[in-house]
Coordinates of C-alpha atoms (C1' of nucleotides) in Angstrom, one line a residue:
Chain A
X19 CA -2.1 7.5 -9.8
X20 CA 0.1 7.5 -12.6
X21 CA 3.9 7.3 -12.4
X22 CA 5.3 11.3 -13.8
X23 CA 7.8 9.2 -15.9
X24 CA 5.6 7.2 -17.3
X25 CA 3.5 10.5 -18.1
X26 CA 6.9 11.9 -19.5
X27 CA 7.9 9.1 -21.8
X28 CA 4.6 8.2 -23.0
X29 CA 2.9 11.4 -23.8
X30 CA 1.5 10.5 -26.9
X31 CA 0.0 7.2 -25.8
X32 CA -1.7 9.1 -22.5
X33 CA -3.6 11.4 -24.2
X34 CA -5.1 9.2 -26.7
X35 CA -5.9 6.9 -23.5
X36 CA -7.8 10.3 -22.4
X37 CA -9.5 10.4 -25.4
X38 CA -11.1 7.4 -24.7
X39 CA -12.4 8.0 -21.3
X40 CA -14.1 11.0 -23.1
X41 CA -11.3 13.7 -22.3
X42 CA -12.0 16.9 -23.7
X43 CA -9.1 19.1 -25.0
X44 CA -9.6 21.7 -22.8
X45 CA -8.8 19.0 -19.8
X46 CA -6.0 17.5 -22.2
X47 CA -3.8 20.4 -21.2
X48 CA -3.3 18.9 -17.8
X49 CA -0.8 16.8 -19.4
X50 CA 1.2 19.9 -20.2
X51 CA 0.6 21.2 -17.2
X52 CA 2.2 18.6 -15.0
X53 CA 5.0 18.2 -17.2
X54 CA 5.5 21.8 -16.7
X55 CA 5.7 21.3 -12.8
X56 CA 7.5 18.3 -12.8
X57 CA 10.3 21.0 -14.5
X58 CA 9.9 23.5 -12.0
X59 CA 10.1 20.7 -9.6
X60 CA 13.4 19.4 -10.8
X61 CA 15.5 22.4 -11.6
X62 CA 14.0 23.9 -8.0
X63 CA 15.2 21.0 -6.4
X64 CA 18.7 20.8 -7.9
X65 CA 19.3 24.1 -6.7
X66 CA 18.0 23.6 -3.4
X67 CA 20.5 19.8 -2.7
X68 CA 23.4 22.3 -3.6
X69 CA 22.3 24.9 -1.4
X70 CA 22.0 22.2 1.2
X71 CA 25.2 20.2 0.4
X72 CA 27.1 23.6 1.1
X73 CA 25.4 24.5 4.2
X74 CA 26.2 20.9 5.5
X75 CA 29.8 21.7 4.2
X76 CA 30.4 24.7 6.3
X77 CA 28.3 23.5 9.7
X78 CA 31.0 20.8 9.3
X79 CA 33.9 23.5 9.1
X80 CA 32.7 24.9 11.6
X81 CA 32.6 22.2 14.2
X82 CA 36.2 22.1 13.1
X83 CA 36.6 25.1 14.1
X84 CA 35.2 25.1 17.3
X85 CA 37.2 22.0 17.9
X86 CA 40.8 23.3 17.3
X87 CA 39.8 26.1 19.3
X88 CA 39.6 29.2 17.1
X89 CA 36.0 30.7 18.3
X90 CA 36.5 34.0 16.3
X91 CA 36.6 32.4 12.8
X92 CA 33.6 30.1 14.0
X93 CA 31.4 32.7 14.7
X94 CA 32.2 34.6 11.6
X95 CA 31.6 31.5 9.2
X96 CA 27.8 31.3 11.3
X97 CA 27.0 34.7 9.7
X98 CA 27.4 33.6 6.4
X99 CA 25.5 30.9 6.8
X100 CA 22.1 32.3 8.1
X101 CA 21.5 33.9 4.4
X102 CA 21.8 30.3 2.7
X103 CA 19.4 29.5 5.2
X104 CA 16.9 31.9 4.3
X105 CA 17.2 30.7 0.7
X106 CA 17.0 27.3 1.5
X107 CA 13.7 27.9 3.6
X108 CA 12.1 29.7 0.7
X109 CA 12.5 27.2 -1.8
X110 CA 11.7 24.4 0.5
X111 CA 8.3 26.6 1.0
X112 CA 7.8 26.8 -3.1
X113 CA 8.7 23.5 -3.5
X114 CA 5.8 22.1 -1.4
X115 CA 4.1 24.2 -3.1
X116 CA 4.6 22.9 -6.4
X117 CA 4.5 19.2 -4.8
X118 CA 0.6 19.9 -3.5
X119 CA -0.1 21.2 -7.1
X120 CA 1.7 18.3 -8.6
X121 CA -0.5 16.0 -6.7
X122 CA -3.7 17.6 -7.3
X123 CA -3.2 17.7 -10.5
X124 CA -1.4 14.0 -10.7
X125 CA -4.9 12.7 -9.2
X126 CA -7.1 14.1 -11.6
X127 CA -5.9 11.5 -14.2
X128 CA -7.3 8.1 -14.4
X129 CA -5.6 5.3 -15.7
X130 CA -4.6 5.0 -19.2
X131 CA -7.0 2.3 -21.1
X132 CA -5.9 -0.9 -22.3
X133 CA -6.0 -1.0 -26.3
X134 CA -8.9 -3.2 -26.3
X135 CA -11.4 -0.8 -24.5
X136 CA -14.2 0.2 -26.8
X137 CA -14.8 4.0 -27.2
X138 CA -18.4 4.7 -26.2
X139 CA -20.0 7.2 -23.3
X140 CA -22.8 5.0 -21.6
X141 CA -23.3 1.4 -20.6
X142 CA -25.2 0.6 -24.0
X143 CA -21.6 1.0 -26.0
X144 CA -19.9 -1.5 -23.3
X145 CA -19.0 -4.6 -25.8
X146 CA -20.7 -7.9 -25.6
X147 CA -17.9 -9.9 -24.6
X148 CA -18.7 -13.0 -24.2
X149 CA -22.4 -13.4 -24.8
X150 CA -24.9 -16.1 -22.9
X151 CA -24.6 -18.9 -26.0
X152 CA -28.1 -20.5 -25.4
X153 CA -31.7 -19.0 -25.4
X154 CA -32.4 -17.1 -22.1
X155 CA -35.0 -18.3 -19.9
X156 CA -38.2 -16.9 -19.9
X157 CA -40.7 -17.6 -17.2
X158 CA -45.0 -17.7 -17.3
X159 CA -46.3 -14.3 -16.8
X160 CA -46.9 -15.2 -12.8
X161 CA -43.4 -15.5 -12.4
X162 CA -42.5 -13.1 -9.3
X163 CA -39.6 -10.6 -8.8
X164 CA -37.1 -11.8 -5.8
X165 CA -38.6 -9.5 -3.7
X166 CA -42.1 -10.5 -3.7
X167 CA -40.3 -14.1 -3.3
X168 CA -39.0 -13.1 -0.1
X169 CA -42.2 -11.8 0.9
X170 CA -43.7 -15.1 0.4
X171 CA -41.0 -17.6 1.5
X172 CA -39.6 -15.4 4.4
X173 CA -36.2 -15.4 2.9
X174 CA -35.6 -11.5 3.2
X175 CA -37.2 -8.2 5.1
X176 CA -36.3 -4.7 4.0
X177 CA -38.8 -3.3 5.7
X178 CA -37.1 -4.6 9.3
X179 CA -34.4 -3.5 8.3
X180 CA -35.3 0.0 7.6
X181 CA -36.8 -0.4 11.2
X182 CA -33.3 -1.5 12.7
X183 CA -31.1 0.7 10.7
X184 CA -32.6 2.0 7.6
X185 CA -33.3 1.4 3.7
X186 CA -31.0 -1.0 2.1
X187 CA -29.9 -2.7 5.3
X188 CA -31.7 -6.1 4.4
X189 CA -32.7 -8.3 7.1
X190 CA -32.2 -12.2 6.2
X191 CA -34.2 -14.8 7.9
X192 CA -34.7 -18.6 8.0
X193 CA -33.8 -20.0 5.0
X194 CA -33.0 -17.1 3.1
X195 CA -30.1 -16.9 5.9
X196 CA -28.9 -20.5 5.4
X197 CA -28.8 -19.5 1.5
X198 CA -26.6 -16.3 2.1
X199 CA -24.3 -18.5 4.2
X200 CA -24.2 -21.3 1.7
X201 CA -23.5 -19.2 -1.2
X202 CA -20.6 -17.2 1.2
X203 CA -19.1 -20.9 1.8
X204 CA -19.6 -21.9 -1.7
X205 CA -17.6 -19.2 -3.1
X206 CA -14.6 -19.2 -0.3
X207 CA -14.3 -22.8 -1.2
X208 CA -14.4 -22.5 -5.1
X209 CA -11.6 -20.0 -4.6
X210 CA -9.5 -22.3 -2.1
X211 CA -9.5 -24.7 -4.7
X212 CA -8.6 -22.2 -7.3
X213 CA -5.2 -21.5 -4.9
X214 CA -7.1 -18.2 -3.3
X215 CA -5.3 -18.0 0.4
X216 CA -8.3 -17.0 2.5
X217 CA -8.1 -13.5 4.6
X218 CA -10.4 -12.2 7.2
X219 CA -9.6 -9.0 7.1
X220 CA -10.6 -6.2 9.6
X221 CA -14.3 -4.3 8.4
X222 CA -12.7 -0.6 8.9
X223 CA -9.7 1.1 7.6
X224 CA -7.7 4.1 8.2
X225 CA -7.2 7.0 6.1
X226 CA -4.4 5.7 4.3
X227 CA -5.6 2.4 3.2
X228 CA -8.8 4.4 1.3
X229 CA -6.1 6.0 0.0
X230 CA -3.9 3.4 -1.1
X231 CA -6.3 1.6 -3.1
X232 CA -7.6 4.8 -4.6
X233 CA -11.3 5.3 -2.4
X234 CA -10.1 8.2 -1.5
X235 CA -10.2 10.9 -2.5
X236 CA -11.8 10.0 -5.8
X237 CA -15.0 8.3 -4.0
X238 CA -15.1 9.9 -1.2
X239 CA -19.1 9.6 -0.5
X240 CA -19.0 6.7 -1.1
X241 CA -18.1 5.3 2.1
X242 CA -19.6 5.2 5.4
X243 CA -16.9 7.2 7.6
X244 CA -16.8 7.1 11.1
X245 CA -15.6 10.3 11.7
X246 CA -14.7 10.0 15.7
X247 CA -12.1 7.5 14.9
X248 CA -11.6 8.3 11.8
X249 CA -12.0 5.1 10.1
X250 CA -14.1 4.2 6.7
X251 CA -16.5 1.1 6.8
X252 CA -15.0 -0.8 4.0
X253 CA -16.6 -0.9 0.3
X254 CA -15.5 -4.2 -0.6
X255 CA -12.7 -6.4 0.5
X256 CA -10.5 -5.1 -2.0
X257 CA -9.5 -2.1 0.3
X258 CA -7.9 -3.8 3.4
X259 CA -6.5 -7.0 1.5
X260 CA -4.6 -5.2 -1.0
X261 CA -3.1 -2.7 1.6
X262 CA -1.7 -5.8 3.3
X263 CA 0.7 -5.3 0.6
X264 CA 1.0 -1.0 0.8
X265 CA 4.6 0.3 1.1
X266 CA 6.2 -3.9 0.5
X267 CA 8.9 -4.6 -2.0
X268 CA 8.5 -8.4 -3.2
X269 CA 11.0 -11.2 -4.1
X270 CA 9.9 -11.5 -7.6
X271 CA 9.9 -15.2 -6.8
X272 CA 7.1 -14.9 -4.3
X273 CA 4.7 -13.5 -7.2
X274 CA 1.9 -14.2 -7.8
X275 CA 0.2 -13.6 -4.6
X276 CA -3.6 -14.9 -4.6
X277 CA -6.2 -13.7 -1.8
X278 CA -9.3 -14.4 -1.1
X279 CA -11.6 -12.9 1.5
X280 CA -15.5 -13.0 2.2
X281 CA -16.7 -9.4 3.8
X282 CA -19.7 -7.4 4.3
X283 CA -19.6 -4.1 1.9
X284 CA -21.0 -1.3 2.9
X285 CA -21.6 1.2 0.2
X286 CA -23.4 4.7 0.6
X287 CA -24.8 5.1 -2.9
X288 CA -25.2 8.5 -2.4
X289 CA -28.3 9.5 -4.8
X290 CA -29.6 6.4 -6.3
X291 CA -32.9 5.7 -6.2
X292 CA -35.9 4.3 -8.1
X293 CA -37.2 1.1 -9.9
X294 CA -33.6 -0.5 -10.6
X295 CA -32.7 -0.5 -6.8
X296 CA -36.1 -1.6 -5.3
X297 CA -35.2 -5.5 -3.6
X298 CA -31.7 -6.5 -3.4
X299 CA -30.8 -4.7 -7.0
X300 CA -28.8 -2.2 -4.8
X301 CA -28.6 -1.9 -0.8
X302 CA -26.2 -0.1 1.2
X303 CA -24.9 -3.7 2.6
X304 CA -24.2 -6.7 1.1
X305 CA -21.6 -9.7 1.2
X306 CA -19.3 -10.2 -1.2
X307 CA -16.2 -12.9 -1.5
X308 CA -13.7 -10.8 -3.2
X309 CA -10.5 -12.3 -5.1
X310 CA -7.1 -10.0 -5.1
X311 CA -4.2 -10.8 -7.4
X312 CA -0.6 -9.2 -7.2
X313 CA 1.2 -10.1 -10.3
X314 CA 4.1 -9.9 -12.9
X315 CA 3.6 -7.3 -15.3
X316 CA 4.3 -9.7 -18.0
X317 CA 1.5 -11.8 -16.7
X318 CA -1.4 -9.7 -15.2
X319 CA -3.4 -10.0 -18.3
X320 CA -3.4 -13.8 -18.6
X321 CA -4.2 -13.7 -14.8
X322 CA -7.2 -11.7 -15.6
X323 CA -8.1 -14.3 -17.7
X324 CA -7.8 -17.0 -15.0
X325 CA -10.0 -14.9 -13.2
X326 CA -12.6 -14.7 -15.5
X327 CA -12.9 -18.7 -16.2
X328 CA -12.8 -18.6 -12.7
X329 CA -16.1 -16.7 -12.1
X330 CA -17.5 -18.4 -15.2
X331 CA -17.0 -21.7 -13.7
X332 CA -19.0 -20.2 -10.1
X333 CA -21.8 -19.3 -12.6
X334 CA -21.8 -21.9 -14.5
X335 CA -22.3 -24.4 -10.9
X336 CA -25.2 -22.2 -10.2
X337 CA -26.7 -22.6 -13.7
X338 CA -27.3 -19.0 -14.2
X339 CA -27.5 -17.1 -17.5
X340 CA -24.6 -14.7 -17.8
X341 CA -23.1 -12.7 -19.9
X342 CA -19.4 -10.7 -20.0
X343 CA -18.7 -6.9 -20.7
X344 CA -15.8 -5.4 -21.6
X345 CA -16.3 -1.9 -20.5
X346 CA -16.2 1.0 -22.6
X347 CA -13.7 4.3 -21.6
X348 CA -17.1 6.3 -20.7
X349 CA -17.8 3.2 -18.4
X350 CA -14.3 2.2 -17.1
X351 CA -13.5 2.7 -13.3
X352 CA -11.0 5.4 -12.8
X353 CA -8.5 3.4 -11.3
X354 CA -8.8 0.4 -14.0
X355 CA -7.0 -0.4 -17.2
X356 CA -9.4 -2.8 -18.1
X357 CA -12.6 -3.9 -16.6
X358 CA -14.9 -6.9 -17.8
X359 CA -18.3 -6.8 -16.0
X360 CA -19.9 -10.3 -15.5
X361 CA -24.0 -9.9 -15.7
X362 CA -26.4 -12.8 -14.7
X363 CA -30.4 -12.5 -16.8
X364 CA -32.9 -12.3 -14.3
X365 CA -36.3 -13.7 -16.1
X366 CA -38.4 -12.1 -14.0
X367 CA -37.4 -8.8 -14.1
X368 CA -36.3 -9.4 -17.3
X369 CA -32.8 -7.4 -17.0
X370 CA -29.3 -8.0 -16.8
X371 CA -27.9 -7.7 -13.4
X372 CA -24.8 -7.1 -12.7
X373 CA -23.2 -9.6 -10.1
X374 CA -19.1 -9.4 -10.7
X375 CA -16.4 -6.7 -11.8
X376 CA -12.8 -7.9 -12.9
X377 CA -10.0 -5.1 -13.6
X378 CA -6.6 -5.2 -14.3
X379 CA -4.9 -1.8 -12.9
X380 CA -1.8 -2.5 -14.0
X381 CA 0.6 -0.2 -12.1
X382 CA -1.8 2.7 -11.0
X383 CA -2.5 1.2 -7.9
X384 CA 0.3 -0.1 -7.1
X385 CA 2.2 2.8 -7.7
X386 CA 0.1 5.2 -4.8
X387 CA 0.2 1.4 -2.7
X388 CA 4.3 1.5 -3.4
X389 CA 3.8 -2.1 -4.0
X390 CA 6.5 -3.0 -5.8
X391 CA 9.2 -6.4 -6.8
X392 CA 12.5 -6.9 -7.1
X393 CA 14.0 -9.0 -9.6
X394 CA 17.3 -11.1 -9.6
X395 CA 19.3 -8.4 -10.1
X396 CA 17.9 -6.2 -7.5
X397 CA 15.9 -4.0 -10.1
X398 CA 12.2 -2.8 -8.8
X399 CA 9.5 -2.5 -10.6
X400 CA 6.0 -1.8 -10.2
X401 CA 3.7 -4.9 -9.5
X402 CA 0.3 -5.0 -11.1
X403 CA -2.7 -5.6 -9.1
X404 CA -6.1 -7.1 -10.3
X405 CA -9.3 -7.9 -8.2
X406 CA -12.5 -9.3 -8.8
X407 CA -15.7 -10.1 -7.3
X408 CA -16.2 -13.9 -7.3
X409 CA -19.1 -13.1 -6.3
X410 CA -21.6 -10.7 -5.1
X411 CA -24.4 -12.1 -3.2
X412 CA -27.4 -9.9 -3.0
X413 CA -27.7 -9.8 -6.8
X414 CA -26.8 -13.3 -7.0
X415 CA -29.5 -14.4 -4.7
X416 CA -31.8 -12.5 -6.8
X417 CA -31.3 -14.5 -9.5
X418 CA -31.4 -17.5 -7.7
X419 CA -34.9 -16.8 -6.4
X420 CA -36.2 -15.6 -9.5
X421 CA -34.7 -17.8 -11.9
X422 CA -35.3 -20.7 -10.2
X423 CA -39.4 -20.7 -9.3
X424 CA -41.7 -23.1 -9.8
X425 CA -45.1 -23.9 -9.0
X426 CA -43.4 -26.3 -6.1
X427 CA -41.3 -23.9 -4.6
X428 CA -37.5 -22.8 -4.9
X429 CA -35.1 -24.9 -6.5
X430 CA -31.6 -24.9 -4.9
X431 CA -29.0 -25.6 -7.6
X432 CA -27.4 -29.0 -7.4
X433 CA -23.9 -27.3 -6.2
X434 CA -25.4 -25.7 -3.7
X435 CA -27.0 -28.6 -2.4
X436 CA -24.5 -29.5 -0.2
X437 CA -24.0 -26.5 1.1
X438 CA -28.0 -25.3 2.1
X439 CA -28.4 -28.7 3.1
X440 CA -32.3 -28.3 1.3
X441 CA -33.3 -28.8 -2.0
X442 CA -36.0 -26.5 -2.2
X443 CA -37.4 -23.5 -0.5
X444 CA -41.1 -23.7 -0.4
Chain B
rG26 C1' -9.9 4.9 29.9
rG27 C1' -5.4 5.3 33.7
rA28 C1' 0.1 4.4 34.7
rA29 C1' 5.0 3.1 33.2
rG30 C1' 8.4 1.8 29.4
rA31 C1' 9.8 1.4 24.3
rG32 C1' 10.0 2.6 18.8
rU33 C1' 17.3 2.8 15.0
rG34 C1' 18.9 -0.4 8.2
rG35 C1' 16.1 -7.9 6.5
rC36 C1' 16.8 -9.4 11.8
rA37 C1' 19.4 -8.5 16.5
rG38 C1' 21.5 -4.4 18.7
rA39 C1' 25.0 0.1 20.2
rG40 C1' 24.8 5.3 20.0
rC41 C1' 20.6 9.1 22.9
rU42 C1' 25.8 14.3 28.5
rG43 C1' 24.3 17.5 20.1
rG44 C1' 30.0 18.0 15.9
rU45 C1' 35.9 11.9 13.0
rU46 C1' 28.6 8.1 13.2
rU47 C1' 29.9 9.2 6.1
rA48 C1' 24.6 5.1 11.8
rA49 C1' 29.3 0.8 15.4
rU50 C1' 29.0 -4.4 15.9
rG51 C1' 26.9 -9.3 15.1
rC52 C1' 23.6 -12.5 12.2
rA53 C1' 21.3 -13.3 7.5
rC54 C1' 21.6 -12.6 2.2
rC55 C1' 24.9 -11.8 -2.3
rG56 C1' 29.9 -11.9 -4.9
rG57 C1' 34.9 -13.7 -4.5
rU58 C1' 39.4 -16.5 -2.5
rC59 C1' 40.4 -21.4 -0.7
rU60 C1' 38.1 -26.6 -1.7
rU61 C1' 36.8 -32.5 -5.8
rG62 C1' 32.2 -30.3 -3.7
rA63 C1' 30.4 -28.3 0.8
rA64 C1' 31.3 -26.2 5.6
rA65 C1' 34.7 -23.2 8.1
rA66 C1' 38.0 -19.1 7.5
rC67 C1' 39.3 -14.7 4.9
rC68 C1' 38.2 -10.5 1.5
rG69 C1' 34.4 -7.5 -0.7
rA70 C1' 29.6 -5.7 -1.5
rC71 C1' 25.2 -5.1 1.3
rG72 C1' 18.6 0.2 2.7
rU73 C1' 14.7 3.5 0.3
rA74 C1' 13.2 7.8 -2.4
rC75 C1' 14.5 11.9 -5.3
rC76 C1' 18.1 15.3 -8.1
rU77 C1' 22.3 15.2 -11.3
rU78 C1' 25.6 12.4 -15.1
rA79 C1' 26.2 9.4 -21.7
rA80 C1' 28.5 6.4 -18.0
rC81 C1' 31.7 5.9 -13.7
rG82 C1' 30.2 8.8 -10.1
rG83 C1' 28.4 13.1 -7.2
rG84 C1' 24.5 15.3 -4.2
rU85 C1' 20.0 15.7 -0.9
rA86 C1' 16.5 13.6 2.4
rC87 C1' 15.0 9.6 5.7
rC88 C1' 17.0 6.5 12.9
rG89 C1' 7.8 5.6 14.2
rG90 C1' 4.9 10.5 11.7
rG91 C1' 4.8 15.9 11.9
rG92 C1' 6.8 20.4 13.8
rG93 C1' 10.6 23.3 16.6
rU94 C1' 15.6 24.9 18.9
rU95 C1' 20.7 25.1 16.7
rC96 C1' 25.9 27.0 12.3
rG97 C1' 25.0 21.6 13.1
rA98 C1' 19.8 16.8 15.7
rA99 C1' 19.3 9.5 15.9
rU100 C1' 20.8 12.5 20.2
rC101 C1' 17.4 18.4 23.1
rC102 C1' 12.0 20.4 23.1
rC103 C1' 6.6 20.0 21.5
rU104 C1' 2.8 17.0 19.3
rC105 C1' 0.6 12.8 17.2
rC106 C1' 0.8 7.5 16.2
rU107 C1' 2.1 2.4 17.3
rC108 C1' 3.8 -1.5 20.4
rU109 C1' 4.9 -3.8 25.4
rU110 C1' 3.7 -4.4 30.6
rC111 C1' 0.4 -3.3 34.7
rC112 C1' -4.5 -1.5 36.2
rG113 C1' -9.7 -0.6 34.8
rC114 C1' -13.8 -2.1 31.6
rC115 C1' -15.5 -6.1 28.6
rA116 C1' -17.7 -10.5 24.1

RNA sequence: GGAAGAGUGGCAGAGCUGGUUUAAUGCACCGGUCUUGAAAACCGACGUACCUUAACGGGUACCGGGGGUUCGAAUCCCUCCUCUUCCGCCA
């Protein structure tokens, strides 16, 4: 959610932001529109602190009154307060009126774009950012998509799972269990050593975390929701480890603030189906280790860019082909000022997957999360927030399995080594 | 799940028979005096959000959340949440 002073004093630089994520004119005048009841808002309130400061003025008169004992004049000053009251309760009525109108309206703008975000509508006019610099690998024509791999090397069964809970619940097995666990060990320790404090957050969260990181009300079917606690199975780390810091103000000197945390996600994907989701391409549960950044303003982009060598470096250890997206308005997140999207090849199925997601949200989040600093003199701000997936296993194993075939079996990346404790699944 | 108790400003902790509490007091933090420096002592400032003002300042709301009674609520009533202790159940 954006901040209504920031919508005030930069107008201009909002709607050309809209523009880019696609805005038509006739949903421009929203703008307007919540200047409008940010006015009403104002001058309704003005009126109504004065109506209130006199009404505290007189209940104080009289208990004065009362006090040095003339009743008469007490009661009469009660009569002339009742009308004030009626006033006051009539306004108070409008004004959460306007307040529920201000937010409705308030939500249905996403954040502004960063100045580098391509215009474009569809994932083709996302921007190569950082292409894969050497030839990609191209396998014989029996090479095998990950999920006939599974089939052969019991690594994976989607069919058990659709037995024990249902479709896109993968069952893991054997060594294709040792690999998820390696990879999720991999990844916590890649970020340790990047200076990623490591959380184990809880699985669920209350209303008001989905809402602080901006789930709700936005993605709303998205999540699994327990509705007889009322609790959401979390989409990806980012919920709960970001809402440890809802409603904090910061020492400016504790900034940044790196997390790290490994979680199953557990994603409804209400209406996908077909070829690109057959395997592990989408499933309604998967493990991610996710990375969470609270920074400076001054700063958050050249965090992102940590971020990004970051995940580059994890790819890079796993000797997959990647490439990096910089997302395009019709393509960017809601919530996100800027969002690269890190894609691994797989050979077999000779597409791009997509295996990570970095964003920068600058102050939206943190402005519905009241996450905010102070600075020396006593001034808050704002923080920005960034998060990022470093990585997402289910695609990443895909790759893995596919990229990596031979006629001998599966080869475990030297990096990994360590961590499977094979070098080959065959 | 059952019973009892409790939720007050960064922390501790009064107020809770409704009206000099504009939330006492202590500690911590910050500024100052003193000191070669520090400590101690003393003086001062010390929450958040919003409205208003060019600024100084003024105003409103907030004592776990929401609602109610009243001219007036931290204080009374209703409701929800959380925590603590005991019991029950349990990996």
């Amino acid at each position: 959610m954006l901040q209504l002073g920031f919508i005030r004093d930069n107008k201009e630089a909002l709607i050309k932001g809209l523009k880019i994520r696609n805005f038509k004119d006739s949903e421009l005048v929203l703008v307007d529109k919540i200047i409008s009841l940010d006015d009403n808002r104002k001058s309704l309130q003005t009126d109504l602190d004065s109506k209130k400061a006199e009404t505290n003025k007189l209940s104080k008169a009289i208990g004065d009154l009362f006090k040095s004992g003339k009743q008469a004049e007490a009661q009469e000053m009660k009569g002339n307060v009742s009308s004030l009251k009626e006033e006051i309760k009539s306004g108070e009525d409008k004004l959460s009126e306007i307040m529920k109108d201000l937010e409705t309206n308030l939500l249905a703008i996403p954040n502004v774009p960063h100045l580098s975000v391509p215009a474009g509508t569809k994932e083709e006019d996302n921007e190569v950012y950082r292409a894969w610099p050497k030839d990609l690998p191209v396998l014989p024509e029996s090479a095998k998509p990950h999920w006939e791999l599974a089939t052969k090397y019991n690594l994976f069964d989607l069919q058990l799972g659709a037995k024990i809970t249902g479709a896109g619940f993968p069952l893991y097995r054997g060594k294709g269990a040792k690999l998820q666990r390696a990879l999720i060990n991999f990844f916590l320790d890649e970020a340790d050593a990047a200076g990623y404090e490591e959380i184990i957050p809880p699985l669920l969260v209350n209303e008001a975390s989905a809402r602080g990181t901006g789930q709700l009300p936005d993605k709303e079917g998205q999540m699994y929701h327990v509705t007889e606690d009322d609790l959401y199975l979390i989409p990806t780390a980012e919920v709960p480890i970001t809402n440890i810091y809802r409603d904090v103000i910061l020492e400016e000197s504790k900034l940044p603030i790196k997390l790290t945390g490994y979680t199953p996600c557990f994603r409804r994907e209400a209406g996908s189906y077909g070829a690109h989701v057959r395997g592990l391409n989408r499933v309604h549960q998967f493990d991610k280790i996710e990375i969470v950044r609270i920074e400076h303003p001054d700063k958050s982009y050249a965090a992102m860019e940590e971020m990004i060598a970051h995940i580059s470096l994890l790819l890079d250890k796993l000797e997959l082909p990647y490439r990096i997206l910089r997302l395009c308005g019709g393509d960017l997140g809601f919530t996100s000022a800027l969002t690269y999207d890190f894609e691994i090849y797989s050979a077999a199925q000779k597409r791009w997957l997509e295996v990570s997601s970095v964003s920068n949200f600058e102050t939206f989040q943190s402005n519905r999360l009241k996450l905010r600093y102070k600075d020396e003199d006593n001034k808050k701000s704002l923080a920005h927030t960034l998060n990022g997936s470093a990585l997402a296993l289910a695609r990443i194993v895909a790759g893995l399995l596919e990229n990596n075939q031979t006629e001998a079996g599966i080869v475990i990346p030297k990096a990994l080594q360590p961590y499977t404790k094979f070098e080959i699944i065959n």
